[in-house]
XYZ file of C-alpha atoms in Angstrom:
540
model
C 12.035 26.838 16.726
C 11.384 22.986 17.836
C 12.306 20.539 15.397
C 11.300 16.897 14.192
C 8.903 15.433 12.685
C 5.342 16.328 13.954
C 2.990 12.666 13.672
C -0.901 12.947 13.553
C -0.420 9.447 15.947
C 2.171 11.318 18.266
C -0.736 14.052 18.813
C -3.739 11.825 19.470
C -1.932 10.209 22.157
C -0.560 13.312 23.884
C -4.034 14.571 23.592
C -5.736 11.242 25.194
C -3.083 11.061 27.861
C -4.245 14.543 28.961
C -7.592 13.680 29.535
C -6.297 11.273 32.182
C -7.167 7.443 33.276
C -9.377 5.767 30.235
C -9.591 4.826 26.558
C -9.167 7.053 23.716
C -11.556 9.856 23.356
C -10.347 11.931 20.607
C -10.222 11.519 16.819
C -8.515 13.702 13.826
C -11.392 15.702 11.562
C -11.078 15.212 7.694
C -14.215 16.520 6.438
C -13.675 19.962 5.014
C -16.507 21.694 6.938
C -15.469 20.689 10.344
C -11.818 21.352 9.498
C -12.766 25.272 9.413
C -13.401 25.387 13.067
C -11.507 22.317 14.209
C -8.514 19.828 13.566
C -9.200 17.186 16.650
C -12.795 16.409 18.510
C -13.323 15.050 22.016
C -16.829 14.075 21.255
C -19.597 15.655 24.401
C -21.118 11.946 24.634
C -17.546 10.685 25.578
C -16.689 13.353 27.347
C -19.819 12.971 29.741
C -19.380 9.463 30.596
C -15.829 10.819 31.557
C -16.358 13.592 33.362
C -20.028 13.522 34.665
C -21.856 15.946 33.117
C -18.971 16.461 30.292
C -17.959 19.581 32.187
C -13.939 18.887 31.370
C -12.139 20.224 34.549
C -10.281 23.726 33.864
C -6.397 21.977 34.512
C -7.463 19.269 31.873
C -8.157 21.811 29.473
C -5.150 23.944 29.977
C -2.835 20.754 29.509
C -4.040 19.957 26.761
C -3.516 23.742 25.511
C 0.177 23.560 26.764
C 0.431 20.413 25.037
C 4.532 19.632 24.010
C 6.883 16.770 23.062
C 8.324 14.669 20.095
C 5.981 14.599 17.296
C 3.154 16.488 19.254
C 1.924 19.256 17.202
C 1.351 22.908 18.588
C -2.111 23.323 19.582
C -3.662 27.226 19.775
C -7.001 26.359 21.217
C -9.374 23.920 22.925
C -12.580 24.772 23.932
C -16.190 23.267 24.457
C -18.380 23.018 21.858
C -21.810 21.449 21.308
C -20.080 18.488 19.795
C -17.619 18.345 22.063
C -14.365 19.594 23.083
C -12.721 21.169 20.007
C -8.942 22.041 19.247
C -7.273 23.417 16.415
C -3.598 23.442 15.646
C -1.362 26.228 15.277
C -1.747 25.717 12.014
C 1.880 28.200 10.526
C 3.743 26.857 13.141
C 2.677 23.874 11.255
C 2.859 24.812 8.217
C 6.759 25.515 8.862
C 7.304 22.485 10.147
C 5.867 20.347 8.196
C 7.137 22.107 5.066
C 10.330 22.716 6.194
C 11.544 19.185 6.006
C 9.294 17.585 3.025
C 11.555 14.530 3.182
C 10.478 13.081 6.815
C 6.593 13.301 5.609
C 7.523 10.940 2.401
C 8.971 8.035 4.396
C 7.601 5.856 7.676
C 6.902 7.242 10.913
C 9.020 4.244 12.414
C 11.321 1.390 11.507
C 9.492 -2.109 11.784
C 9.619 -3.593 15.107
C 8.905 -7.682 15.805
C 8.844 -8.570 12.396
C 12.657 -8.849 10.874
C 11.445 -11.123 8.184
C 9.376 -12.424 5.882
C 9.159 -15.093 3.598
C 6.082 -13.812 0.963
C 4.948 -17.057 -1.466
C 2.174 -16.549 -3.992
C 1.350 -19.776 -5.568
C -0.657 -18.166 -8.352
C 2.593 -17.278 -10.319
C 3.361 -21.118 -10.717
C 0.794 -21.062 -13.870
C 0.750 -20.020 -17.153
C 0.440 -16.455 -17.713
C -2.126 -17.345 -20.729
C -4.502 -18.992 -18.017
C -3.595 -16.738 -15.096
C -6.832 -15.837 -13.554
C -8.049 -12.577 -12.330
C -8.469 -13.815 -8.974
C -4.952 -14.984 -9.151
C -3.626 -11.721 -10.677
C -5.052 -10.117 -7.732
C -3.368 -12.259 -5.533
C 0.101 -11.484 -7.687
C -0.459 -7.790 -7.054
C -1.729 -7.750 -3.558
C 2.166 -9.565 -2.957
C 4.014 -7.524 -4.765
C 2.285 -4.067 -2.739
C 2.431 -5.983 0.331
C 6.577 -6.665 -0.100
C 7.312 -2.996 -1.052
C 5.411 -1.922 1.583
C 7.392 -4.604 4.286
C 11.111 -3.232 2.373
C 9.858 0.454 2.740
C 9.294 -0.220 6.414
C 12.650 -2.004 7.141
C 11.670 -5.848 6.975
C 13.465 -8.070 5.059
C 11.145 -10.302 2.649
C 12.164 -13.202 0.443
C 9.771 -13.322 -2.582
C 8.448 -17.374 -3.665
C 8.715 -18.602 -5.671
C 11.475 -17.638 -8.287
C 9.492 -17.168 -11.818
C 11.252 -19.795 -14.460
C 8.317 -19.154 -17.464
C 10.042 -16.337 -19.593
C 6.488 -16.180 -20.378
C 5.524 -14.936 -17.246
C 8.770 -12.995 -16.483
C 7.409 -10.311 -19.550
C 3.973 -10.514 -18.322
C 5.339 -9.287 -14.660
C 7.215 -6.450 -15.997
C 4.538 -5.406 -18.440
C 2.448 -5.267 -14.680
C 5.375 -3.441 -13.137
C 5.512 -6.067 -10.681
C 8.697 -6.661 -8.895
C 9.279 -10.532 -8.815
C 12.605 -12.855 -8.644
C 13.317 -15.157 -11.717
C 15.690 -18.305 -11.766
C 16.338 -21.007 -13.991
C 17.478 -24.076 -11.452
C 15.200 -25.889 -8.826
C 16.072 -26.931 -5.090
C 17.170 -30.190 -4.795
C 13.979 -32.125 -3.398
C 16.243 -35.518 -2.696
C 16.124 -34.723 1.206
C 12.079 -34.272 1.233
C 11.779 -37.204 -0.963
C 13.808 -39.672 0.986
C 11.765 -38.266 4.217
C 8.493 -38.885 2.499
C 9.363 -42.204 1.082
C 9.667 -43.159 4.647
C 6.405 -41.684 5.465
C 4.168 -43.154 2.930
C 2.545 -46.831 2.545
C 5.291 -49.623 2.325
C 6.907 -50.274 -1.370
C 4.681 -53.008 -2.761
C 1.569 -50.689 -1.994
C 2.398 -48.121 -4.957
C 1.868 -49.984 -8.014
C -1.969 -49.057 -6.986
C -0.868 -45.608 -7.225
C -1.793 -43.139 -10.002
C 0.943 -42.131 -12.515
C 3.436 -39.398 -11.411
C 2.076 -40.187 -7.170
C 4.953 -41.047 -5.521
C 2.989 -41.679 -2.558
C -0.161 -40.596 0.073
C 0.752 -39.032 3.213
C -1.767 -38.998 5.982
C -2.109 -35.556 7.206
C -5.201 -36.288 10.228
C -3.048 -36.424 12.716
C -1.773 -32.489 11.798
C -4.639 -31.589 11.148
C -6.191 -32.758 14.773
C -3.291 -31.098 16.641
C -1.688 -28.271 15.290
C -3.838 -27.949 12.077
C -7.174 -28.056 14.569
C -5.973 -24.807 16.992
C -5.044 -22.667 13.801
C -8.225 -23.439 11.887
C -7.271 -25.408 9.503
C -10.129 -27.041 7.280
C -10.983 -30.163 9.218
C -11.783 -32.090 5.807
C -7.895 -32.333 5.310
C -7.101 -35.864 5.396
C -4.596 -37.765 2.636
C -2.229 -35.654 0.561
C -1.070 -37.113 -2.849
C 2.630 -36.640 -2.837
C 4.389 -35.947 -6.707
C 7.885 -34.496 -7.415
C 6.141 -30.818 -8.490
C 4.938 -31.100 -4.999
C 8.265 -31.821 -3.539
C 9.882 -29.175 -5.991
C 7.763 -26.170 -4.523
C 8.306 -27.396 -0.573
C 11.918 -27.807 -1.289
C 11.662 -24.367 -2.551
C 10.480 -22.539 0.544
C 12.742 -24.961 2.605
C 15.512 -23.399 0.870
C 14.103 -19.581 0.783
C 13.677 -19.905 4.767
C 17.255 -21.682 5.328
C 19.184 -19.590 3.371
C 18.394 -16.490 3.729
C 20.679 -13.469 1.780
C 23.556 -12.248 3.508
C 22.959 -9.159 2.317
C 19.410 -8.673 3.999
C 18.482 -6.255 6.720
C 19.584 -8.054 9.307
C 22.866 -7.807 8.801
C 25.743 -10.490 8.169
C 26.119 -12.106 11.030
C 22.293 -12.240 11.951
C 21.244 -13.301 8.698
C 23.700 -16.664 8.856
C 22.478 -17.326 12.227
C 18.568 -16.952 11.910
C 16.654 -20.102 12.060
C 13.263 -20.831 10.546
C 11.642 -19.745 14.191
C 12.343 -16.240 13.440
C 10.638 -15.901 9.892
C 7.489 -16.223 9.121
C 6.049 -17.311 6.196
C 3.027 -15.468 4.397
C 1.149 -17.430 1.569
C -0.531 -14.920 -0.216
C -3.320 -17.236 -2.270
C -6.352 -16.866 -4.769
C -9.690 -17.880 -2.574
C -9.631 -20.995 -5.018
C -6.071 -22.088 -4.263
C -6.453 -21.939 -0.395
C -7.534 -25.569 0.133
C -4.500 -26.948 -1.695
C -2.035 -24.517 0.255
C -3.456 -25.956 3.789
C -2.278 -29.277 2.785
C 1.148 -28.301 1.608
C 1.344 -26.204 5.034
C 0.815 -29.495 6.690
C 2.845 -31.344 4.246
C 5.963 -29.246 4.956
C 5.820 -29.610 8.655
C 5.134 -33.349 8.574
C 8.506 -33.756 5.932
C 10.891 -31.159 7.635
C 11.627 -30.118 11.327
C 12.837 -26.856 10.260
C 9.870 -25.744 9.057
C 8.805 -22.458 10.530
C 5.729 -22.897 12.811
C 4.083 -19.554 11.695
C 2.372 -19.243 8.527
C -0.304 -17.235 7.626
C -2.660 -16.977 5.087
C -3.607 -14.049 3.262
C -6.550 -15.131 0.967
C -7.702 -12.245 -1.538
C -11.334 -12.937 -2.405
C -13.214 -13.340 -5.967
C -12.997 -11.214 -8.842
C -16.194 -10.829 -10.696
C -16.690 -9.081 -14.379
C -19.906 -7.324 -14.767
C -21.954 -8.150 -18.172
C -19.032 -10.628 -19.326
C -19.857 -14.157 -19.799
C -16.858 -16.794 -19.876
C -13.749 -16.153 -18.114
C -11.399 -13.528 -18.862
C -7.687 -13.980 -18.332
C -5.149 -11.713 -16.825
C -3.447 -11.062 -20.657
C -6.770 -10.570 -22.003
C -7.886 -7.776 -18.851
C -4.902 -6.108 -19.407
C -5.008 -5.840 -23.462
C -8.467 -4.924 -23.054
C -7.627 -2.106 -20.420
C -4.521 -0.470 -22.797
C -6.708 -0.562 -25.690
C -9.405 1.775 -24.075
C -6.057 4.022 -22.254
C -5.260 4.170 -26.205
C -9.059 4.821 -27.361
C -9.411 7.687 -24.539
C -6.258 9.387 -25.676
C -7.307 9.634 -29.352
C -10.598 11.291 -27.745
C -8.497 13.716 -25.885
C -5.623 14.706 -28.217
C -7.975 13.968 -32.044
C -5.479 11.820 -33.053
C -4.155 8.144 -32.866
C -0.903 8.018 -30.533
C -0.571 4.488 -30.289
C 2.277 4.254 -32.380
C 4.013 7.265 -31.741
C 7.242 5.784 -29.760
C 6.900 8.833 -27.188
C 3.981 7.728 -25.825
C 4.137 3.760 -25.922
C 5.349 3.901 -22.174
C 2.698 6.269 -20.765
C -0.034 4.376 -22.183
C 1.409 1.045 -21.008
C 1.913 2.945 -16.944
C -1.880 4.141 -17.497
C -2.758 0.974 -18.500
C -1.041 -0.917 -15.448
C -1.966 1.874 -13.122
C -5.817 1.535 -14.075
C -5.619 -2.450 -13.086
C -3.365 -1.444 -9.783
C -6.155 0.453 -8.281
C -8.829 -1.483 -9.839
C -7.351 -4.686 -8.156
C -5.966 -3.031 -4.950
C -8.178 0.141 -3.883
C -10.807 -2.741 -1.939
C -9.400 -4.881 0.883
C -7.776 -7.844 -0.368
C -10.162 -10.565 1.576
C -13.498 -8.876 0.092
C -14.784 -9.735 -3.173
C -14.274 -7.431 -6.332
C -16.575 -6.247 -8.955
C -14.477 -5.194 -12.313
C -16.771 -2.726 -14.518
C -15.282 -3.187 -17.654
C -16.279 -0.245 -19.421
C -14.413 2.592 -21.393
C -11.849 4.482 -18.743
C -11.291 8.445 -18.350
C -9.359 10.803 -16.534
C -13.206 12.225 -14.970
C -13.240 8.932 -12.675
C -11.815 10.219 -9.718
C -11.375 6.800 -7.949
C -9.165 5.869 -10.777
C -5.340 5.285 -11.389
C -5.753 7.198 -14.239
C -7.065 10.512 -12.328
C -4.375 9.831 -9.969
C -1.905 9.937 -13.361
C -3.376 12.945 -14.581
C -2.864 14.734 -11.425
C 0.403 13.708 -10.914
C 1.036 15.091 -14.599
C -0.261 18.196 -13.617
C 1.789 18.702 -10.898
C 4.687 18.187 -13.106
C 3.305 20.595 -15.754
C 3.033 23.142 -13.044
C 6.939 22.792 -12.045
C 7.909 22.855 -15.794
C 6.111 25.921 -15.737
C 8.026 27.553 -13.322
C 10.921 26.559 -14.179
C 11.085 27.538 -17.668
C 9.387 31.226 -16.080
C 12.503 31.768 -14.257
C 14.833 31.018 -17.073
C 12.661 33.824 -19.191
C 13.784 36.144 -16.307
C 9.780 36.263 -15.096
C 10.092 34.550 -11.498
C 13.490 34.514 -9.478
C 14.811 31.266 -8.416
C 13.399 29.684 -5.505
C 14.509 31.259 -2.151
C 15.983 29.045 0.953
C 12.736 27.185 2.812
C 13.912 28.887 5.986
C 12.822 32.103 4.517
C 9.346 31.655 3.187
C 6.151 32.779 4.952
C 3.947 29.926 5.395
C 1.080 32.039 7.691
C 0.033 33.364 3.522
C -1.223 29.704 3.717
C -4.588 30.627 4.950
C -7.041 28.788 2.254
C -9.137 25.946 3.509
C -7.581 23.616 0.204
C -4.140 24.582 1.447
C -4.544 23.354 5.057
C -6.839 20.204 3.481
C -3.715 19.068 1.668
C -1.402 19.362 4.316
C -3.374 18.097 7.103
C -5.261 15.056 5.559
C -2.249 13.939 3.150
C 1.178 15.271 4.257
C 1.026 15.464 7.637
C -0.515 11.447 8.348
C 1.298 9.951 5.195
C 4.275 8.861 7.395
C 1.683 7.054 9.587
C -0.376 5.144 6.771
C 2.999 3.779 5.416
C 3.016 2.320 9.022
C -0.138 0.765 8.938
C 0.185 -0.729 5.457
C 3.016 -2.704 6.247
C 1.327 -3.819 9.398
C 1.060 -7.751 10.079
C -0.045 -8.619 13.236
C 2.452 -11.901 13.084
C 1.259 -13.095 16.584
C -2.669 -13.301 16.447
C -3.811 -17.032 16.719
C -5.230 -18.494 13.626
C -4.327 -19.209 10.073
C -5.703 -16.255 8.423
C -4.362 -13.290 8.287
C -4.860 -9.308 7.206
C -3.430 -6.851 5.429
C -4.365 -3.278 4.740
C -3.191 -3.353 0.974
C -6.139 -1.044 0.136
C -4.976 2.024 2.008
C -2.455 3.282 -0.392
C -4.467 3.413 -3.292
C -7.858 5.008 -1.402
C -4.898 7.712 0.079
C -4.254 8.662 -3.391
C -7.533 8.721 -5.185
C -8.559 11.133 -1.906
C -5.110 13.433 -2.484
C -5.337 13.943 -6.450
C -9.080 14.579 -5.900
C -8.147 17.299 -2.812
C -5.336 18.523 -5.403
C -7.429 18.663 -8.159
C -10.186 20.540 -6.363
C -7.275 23.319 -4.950
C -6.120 23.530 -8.420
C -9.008 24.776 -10.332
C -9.777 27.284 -7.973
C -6.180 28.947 -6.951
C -3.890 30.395 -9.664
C -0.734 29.274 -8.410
C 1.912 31.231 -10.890
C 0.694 34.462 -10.877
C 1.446 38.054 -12.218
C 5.217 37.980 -11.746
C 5.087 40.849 -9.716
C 7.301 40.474 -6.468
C 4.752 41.446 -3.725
C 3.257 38.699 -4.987
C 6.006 36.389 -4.912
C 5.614 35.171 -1.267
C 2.681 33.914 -1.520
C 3.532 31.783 -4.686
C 6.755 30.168 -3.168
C 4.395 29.083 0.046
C 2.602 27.539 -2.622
C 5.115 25.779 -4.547
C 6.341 24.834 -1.433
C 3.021 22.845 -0.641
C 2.744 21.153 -3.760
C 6.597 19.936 -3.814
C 5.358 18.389 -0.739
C 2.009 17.073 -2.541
C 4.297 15.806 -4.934
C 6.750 13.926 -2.856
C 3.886 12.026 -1.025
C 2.353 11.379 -4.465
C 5.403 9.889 -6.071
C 6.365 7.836 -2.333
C 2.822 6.842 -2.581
C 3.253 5.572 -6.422
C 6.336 4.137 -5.880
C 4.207 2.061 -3.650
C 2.482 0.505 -6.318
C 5.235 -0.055 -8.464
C 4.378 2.831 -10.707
C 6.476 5.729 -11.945
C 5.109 9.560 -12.109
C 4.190 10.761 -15.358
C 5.107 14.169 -16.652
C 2.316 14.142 -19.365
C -0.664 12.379 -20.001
């Protein structure tokens, strides 16, 4: 039997490079409906201005029937249709492969490549967790999913700046957010000598306001290099203090020295310069202006400064029906009293203070604001709905919870059936028979969530580090819209398939093909919660 991993990206272009000369014609199907005649469509339109009349010529056809290589799945038909030219998979041989090695579909399809490090900075987390803003705790949270998803892939990140308000330090680990904390500062004495020399001559500064040490002229930046990456052409002076000075000296030193211990290895992390890192400021929409200048600042005041940095802006947050301004400490009190509310609905009775479930409320409550702040693109404005919060929302991180609770219910389950003596232990992968695996839920699961998981771990930690222009994207969205769409494909296969049966053992093949499935569903659902900074529940 072939081995490896099979790749939903691997298959699209063995099926494109069939079809000969051109761009690419197919696409994956997700819909349920389509998926019970077809897995991949050639649509006729395309076809036709391909092939004439879209009559595909037979050889074309029968390649892409004999289809093989690394990651290319095993196709069992292809054949016109009137939307196109359709193929389905072999969908046991699949089955088998994909389920024999559940550990390849819960990690990337590829190690990074052109991207060896990066130097994350969020300025937001340089205030006061009491006045920390939604927009800016949006920004906080978009950084900390954007670095696990850079350290999943293989890239090494440096994370600015180093928290130093114990204040905030709780906050962040309330939030499940993964951030460095330190107590000292850089030195700033080389930057401040430079920009001493820089600014207007001595007797010039009495003018200056208290705590200035100086203005620094950035037109001339802002006309060369500032001009060709878009830089706001309203730039002009820059009032220079020491907390200035204190956060450039701290990405000097971030970029200089960069860990030993880092991806790279030893001797390539001593010898890396500031040329080969680049340097992401992840920023509030509000906080943008005030970054350009400290871009322009640092390049004026050091040589070293690396010459690529990027701007990842995350775009307002807006409250429905709430006047004022609501504070990050405030959302997420507000949020773990109604996770607290809803389970006293549930179970009739106040948990709150029961000790055993003071740490699943506080996940559910972080796991509500993770996808509430991170299941819309980062640059696009958000609308927060405030109201009371269920497990029936099935766009929330609480649904996601629930399902993930289920699943472990469901493996509890088992497992204390086979230590009654009802169900035998489970058998060796190798000898299960996956073509029992014939429901439509089954092959949803496995085809729109296992199978292309690998892929969209790929594509969240994807920076296109070369593209001209300040701004840049990220795709910090896609994990969170991956899992809302899995729990609510679980949840669906769930309620209508009794997966323990009768333990009665002609009928325990078909429930160890099933079990199999859902360890897999599992594994993606914990990689992809991991993602987020947010452990699996075994209870909700």
């Amino acid at each position: 039997m072939a081995t490896g991993r099979l790749g939903v990206e691997e298959t699209l272009g063995a099926l494109n490079a069939a079809l000969g000369p051109g761009g690419p014609l197919w696409f994956k199907e997700t819909r349920a409906r389509h998926l019970r005649a077809r897995d991949f469509l050639a649509p006729r339109r395309a076809l036709q201005a391909r092939f004439g009349e879209g009559q595909v010529p037979e050889h074309v056809v029968r390649a892409v029937v004999d289809l093989q290589g690394p990651g290319v799945a095993p196709v069992l038909r292809c054949e016109p249709s009137p939307a196109g030219l359709a193929l389905q998979l072999q969908r046991s041989a699949v089955f088998e492969r994909v389920l024999g090695a559940v550990a390849a579909y819960a990690a990337p399809s590829a190690p990074a490549a052109g991207e060896p490090r990066v130097l994350l900075h969020c300025p937001s987390l340089r205030a006061a967790p009491c006045a920390l803003r939604l927009s800016q705790l949006r920004a906080v949270l978009v950084a900390d999913h954007l670095a696990r998803a850079l350290q999943v892939h293989g890239v090494s990140v440096r994370l600015v700046p180093a928290v130093r308000d114990p204040h905030m330090s709780t906050f962040l680990q309330q939030l499940r957010v993964d951030w460095p904390a330190a107590s000292e500062r850089a030195s700033t004495e080389a930057l401040r000598s430079r920009a001493l020399a820089e600014f207007t001559p001595a007797g010039d500064r009495g003018t200056l306001p208290h705590g200035v040490l100086g203005s620094a002229c950035l037109k001339e930046l802002v006309k060369g290099r500032g001009h060709a990456a878009g830089y706001d052409p309203n730039l002009d002076n820059c009032l220079v203090t020491e907390d200035l000075l204190s956060v450039l000296a701290e990405l000097q030193s971030a970029v200089q020295h960069w860990p030993e211990d880092s991806s790279l290895g030893l001797t390539a992390a001593a010898d890396a310069g500031a040329g080969s890192c680049m340097v992401v400021h992840v920023v509030s929409y509000e906080e943008e202006f005030q970054q350009q200048k400290l871009d322009l600042l640092w390049w004026k005041l050091d040589d070293r400064a690396p010459r690529r940095q990027k701007h990842l802006v995350c775009g307002p947050v807006k409250v429905a029906g709430v006047p004022g301004t609501l504070t990050a400490p405030e959302y997420y009190e507000l949020r773990h009293t109604q996770v607290c509310k809803a389970s006293t609905l549930k179970h009739s009775r106040d948990l709150a203070q029961d000790p055993a479930w003071t740490e699943t409320f506080r996940v559910l409550s972080v796991a509500t604001i993770k996808f509430e702040m991170l299941s819309k693109a980062p640059q696009s404005q958000l609308l927060l709905d405030l109201a009371d919060i269920s497990t029936k929302g099935t766009k929330s991180g609480t649904f996601v919870m629930y399902n993930c609770a289920r699943l472990a219910t469901l493996f509890e389950s088992y497992k204390c059936s086979v230590e009654q003596g009802l169900y035998p232990p489970f058998p060796p992968v190798s000898s299960l028979d996956f073509s029992l695996l014939h429901e439509e839920g089954e092959w949803l699961l496995l085809f729109n969530s296992i199978l292309p998981f690998p892929d969209l771990l790929s594509q969240t930690a994807a920076l296109d580090c070369t593209a001209p222009g300040l701004h840049i994207t990220a795709r910090t969205e896609m994990v969170c819209k991956f899992l809302a769409q899995l729990s609510m494909d679980f949840s669906s296969y769930y309620n209508r398939v009794h997966i323990l049966g009768e333990p009665r053992p002609h009928l325990f093949g078909h429930m160890f093909a099933r079990l199999q499935l859902l360890r897999a569903v599992r594994e993606v659902l914990h990689a992809g919660l991991a993602m987020l900074g947010l452990p699996p529940l075994s209870y909700i």
